[in-house]
Short mmCIF file of C-alpha atoms in Angstrom, two decimals:
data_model
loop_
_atom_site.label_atom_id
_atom_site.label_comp_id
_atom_site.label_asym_id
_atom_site.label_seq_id
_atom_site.Cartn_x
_atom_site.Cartn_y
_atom_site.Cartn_z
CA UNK A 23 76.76 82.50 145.05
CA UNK A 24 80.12 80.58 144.49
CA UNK A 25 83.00 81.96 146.89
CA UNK A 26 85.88 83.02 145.39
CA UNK A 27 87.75 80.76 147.05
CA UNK A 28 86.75 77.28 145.56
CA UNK A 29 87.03 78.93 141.63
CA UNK A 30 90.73 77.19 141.62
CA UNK A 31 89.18 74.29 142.59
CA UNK A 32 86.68 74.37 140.25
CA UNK A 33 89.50 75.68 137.60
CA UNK A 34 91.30 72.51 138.29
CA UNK A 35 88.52 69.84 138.03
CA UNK A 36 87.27 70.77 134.93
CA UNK A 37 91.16 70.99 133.63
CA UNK A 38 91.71 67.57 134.66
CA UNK A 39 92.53 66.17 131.51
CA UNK A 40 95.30 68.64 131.08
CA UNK A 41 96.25 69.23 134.61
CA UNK A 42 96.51 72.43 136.87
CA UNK A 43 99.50 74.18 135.90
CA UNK A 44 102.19 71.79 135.59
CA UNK A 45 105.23 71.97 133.47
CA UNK A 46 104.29 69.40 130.60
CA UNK A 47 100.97 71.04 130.58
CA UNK A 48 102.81 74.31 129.26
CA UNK A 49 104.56 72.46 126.42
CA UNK A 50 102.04 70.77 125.37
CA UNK A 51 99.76 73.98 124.91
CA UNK A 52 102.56 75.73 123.34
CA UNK A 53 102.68 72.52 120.64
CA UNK A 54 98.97 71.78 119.74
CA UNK A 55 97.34 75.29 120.70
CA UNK A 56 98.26 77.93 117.51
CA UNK A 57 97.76 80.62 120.02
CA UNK A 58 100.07 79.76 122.87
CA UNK A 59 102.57 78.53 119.90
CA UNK A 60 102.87 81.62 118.36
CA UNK A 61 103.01 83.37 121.44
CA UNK A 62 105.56 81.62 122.67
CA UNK A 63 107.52 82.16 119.59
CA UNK A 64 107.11 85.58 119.31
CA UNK A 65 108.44 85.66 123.24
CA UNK A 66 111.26 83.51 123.25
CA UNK A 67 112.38 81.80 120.00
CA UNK A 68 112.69 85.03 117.14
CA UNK A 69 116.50 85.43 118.11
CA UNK A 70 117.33 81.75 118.41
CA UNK A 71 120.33 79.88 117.26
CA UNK A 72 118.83 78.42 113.78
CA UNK A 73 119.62 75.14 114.73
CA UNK A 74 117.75 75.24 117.96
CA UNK A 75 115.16 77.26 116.35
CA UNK A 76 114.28 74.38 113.72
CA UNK A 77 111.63 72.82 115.77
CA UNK A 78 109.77 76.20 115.72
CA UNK A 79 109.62 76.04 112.03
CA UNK A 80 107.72 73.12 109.32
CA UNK A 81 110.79 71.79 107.59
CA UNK A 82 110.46 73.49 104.55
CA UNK A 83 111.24 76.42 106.12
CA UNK A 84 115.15 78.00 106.91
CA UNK A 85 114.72 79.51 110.42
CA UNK A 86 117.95 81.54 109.36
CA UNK A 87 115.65 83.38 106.87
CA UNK A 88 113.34 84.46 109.26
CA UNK A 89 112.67 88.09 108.50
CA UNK A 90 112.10 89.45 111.84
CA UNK A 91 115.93 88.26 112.94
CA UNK A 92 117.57 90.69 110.03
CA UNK A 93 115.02 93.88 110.98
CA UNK A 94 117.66 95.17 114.31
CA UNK A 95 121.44 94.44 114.68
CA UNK A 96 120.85 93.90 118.43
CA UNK A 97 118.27 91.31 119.91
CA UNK A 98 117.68 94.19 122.83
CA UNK A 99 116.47 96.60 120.12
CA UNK A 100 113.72 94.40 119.09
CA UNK A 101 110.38 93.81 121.78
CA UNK A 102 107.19 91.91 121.48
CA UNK A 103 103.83 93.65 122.62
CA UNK A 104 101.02 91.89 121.96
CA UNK A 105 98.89 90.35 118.93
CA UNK A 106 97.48 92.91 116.65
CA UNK A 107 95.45 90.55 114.90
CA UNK A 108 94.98 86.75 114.90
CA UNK A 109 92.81 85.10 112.29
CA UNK A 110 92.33 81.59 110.60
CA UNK A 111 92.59 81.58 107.18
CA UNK A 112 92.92 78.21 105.17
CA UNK A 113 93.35 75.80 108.28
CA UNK A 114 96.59 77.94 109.08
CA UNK A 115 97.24 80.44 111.89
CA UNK A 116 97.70 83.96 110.54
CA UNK A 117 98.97 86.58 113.02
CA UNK A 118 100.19 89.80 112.92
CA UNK A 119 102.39 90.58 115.98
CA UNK A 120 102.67 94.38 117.84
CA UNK A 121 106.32 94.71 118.20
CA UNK A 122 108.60 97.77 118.81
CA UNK A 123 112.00 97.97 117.11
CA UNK A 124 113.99 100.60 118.80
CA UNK A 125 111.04 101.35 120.80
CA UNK A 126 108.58 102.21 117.57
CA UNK A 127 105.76 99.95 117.02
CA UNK A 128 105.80 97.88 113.86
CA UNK A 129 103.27 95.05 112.93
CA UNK A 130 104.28 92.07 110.16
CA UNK A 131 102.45 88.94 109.23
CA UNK A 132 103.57 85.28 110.26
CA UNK A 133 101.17 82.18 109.66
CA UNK A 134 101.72 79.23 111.26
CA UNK A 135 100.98 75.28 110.07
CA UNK A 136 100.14 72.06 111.92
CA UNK A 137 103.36 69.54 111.36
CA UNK A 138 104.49 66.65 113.53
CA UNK A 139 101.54 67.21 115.84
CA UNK A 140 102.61 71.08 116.54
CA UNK A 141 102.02 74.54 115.44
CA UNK A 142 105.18 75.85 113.79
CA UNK A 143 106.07 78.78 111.47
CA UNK A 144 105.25 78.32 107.86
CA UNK A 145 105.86 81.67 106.58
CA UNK A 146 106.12 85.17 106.30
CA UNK A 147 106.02 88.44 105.04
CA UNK A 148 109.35 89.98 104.36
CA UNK A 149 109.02 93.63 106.28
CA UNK A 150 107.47 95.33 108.69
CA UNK A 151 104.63 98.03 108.97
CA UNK A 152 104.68 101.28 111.24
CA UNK A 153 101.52 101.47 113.21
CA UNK A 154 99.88 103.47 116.07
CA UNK A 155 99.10 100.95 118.64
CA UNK A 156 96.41 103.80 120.24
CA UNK A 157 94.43 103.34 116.27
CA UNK A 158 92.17 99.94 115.87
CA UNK A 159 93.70 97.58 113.12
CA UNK A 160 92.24 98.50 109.90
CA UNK A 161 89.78 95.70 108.13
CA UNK A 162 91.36 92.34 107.43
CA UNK A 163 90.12 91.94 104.37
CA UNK A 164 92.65 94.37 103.53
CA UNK A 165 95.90 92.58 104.27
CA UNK A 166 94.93 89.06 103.95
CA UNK A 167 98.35 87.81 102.33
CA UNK A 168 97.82 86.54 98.86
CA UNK A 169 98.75 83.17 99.45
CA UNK A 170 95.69 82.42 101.26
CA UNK A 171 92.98 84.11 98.93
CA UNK A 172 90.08 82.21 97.71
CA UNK A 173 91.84 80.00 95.31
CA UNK A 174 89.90 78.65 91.50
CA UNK A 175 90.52 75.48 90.06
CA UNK A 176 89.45 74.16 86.35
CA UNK A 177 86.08 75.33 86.01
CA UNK A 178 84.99 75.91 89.11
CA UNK A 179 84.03 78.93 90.49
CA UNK A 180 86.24 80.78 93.60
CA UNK A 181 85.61 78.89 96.89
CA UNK A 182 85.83 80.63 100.61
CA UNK A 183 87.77 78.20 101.82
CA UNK A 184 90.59 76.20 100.23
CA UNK A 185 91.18 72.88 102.14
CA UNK A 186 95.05 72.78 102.94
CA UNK A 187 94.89 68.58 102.83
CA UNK A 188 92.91 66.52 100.31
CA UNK A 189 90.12 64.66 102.26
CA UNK A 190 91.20 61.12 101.46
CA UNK A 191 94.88 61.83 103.06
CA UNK A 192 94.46 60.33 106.43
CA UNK A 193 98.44 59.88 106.82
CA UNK A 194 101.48 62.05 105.47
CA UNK A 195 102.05 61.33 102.17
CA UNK A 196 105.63 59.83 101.45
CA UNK A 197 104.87 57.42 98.51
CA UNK A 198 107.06 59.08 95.27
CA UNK A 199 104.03 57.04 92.85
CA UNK A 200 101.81 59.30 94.74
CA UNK A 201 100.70 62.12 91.56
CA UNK A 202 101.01 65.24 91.64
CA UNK A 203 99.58 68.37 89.71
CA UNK A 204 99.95 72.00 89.33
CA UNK A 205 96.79 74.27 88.72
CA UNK A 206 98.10 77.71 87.14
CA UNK A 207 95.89 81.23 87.20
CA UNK A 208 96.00 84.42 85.97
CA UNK A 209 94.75 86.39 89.21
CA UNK A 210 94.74 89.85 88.08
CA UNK A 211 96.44 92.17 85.30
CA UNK A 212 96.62 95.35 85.01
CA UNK A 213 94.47 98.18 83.74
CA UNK A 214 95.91 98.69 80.34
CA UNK A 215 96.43 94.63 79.42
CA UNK A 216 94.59 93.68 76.54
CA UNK A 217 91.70 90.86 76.41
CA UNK A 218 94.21 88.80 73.98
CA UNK A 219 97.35 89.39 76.08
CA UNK A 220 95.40 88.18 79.27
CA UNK A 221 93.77 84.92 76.80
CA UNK A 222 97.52 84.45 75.22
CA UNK A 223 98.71 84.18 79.28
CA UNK A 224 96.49 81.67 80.14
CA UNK A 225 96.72 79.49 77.01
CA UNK A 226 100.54 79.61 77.97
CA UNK A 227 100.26 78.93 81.43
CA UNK A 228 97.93 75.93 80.84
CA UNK A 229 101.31 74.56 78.25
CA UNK A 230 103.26 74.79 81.07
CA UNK A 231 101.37 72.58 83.67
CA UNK A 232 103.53 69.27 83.48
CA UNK A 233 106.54 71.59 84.09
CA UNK A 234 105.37 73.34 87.03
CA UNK A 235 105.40 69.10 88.28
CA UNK A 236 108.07 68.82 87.34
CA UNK A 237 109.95 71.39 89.28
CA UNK A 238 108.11 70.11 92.54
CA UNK A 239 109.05 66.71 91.64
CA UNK A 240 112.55 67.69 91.98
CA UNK A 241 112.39 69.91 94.96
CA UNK A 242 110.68 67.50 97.25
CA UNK A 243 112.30 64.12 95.71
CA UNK A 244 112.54 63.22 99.39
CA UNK A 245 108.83 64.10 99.94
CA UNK A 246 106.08 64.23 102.17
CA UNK A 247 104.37 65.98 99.33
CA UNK A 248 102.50 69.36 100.41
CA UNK A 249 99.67 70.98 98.86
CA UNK A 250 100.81 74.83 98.85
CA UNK A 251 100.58 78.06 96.36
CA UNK A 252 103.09 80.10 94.76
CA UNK A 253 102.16 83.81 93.54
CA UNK A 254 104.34 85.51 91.32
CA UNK A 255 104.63 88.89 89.59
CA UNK A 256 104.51 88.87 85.68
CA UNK A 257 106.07 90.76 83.17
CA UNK A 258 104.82 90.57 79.60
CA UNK A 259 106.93 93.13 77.07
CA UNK A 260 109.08 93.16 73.91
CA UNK A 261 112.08 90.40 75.44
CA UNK A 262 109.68 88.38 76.79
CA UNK A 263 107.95 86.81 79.97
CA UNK A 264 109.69 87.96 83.25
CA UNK A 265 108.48 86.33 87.01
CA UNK A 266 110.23 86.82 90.41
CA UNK A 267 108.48 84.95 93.14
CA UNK A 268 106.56 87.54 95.80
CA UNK A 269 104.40 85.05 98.15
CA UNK A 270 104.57 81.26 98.58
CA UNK A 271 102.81 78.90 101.16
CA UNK A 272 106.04 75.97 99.86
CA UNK A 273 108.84 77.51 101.36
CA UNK A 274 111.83 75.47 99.69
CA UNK A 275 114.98 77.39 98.68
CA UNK A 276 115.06 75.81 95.08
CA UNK A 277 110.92 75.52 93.88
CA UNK A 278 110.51 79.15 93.26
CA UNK A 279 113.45 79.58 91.51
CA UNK A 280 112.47 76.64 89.29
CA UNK A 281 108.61 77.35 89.16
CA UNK A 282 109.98 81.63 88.22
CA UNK A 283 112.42 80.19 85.24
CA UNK A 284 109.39 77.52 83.57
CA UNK A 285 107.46 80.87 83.18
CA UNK A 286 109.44 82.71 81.46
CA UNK A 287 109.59 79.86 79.22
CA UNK A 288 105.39 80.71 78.84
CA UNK A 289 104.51 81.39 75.04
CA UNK A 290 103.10 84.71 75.09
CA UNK A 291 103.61 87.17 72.26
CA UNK A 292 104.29 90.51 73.58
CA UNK A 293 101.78 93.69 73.61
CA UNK A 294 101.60 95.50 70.40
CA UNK A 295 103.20 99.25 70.06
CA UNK A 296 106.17 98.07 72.94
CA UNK A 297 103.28 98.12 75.17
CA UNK A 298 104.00 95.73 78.53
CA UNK A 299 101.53 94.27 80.66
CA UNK A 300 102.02 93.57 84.20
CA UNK A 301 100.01 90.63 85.88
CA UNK A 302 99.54 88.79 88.87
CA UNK A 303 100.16 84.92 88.67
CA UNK A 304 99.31 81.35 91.34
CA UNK A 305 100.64 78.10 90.54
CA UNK A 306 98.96 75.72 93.10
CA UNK A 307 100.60 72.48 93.51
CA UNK A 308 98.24 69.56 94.99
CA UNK A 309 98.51 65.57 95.31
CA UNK A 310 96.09 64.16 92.95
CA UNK A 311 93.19 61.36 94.56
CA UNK A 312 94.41 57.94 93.88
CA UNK A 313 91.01 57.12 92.40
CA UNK A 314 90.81 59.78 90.32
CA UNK A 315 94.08 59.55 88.91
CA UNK A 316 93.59 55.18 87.95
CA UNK A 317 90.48 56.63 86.62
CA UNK A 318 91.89 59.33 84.34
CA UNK A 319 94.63 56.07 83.08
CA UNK A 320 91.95 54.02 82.15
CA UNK A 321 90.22 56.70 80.24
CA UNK A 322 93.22 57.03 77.99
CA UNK A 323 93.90 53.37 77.23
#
């Protein structure tokens, strides 16, 4: 039997690529381990100045928005506990953090992304939930956050997994001739929407494709492009199409504005009898394979 006093020993040989305990060792885990990065975050960077918050955050982000930061007037009133739940859900790092504000426990949801060779926050959810830290978390499959449901493209059927990076992108893509395109879906209406309001939607949504470009086009002139998804909530009634914006995996202060105002554009006669009808909309944005897209030119000529 192994003495307990040549474990660290034993801890430290088969560590030897990352060392025993040192400094740089630390900051590296905190970097390239999703874990320790969020952790870390959650334990030292929430309050930060913005500006040295940035690096905590993928670029698209504004850490100044960070909804935690606006939940308690005073830094002391807010305290991190512990992970409630950690998951991986569309290569990203979803976590839901244990926290007390004014000494009641609260849980929200943060997912973190893989940028510049480190884990950093790519989103959020914009409140928090009152739990009972003594109660097990309730299923996942619950409170999965939209943006990272099974996503369906053009006549294809819903896949478990949606690949955050097409597999041909080795490197970051920076080249503006690079194409884009944006893949709009009717995820769910409600109850008392008719067969031809939900047909008329997607009809108009499918008109508006070039767009929905368009607006990303403009938002990320400065690129590297991103696949991502934007989920809006719908309004179909007598003056029209209304959208507002309620998850996104593109956090950019202008696309969602942009993406919200094409849709209302979206040619879709309203209900009959004043009737409205209240739906559930993704526009996913993805660089299109180089092959594929000299391929579709040729086709045309």
């Amino acid at each position: 039997m192994m003495r307990p006093s040549t474990w660290p020993l034993l801890v430290c040989a088969c560590a030897a690529l990352v060392g025993c305990g040192g400094g740089e060792d630390e900051v590296a885990a905190e970097r390239l381990d999703p874990e320790a990065a969020a952790r870390a975050f959650f334990e030292q960077h929430v309050f930060a100045d913005p500006a040295a918050a940035a690096p905590h955050f993928v670029r698209e982000a504004d850490p100044a928005a960070f909804a935690l930061r606006h939940m308690v007037v005073d830094p002391s009133h807010f305290r991190f506990v512990d992970f409630w739940r950690v998951r991986t859900v569309d290569n990203r790092l979803v976590v839901e953090p244990l926290f007390e504000l004014k000494g009641r426990p609260h849980v929200t949801t943060v997912w973190f992304e893989l940028q510049d060779e480190a884990w950093k926050v790519a989103g959020w959810t914009p409140g928090a939930l009152p739990v009972d830290p003594a109660e097990p978390a309730p299923s996942a499959g619950a409170r999965v956050p939209i943006p990272f449901a099974p996503a369906a493209f053009r006549g294809a059927p819903p896949a478990t997994e949606v690949q955050v990076e097409p597999p041909w992108n080795d490197i970051r893509i920076l080249d503006r001739e690079v194409p884009m395109e944006a893949l709009p879906r009717v995820m769910q209406t409600a109850d008392d929407c008719s067969r031809a309001t939900r047909r008329a939607l997607d009809k108009g949504l499918a008109a508006l494709a070039k767009p929905f470009v368009d607006c990303y086009g403009v938002s990320f002139e400065e690129g590297p492009y991103r696949r991502g998804r934007m989920t809006f909530d719908i309004d179909v009634g007598g003056g029209g199409v209304t959208a507002e914006l309620a998850e996104t995996t593109l956090i950019h202060p202008t696309l969602g504005g942009c993406v919200a105002n094409v849709l209302r554009f979206a040619d879709v006669p309203p209900p009959p009898g004043g009737a409205r009808c209240a739906a559930k909309v993704s526009v996913t944005f993805s660089p299109v394979d180089p092959e594929d897209a000299k391929k579709k030119k040729k086709t045309r000529r």
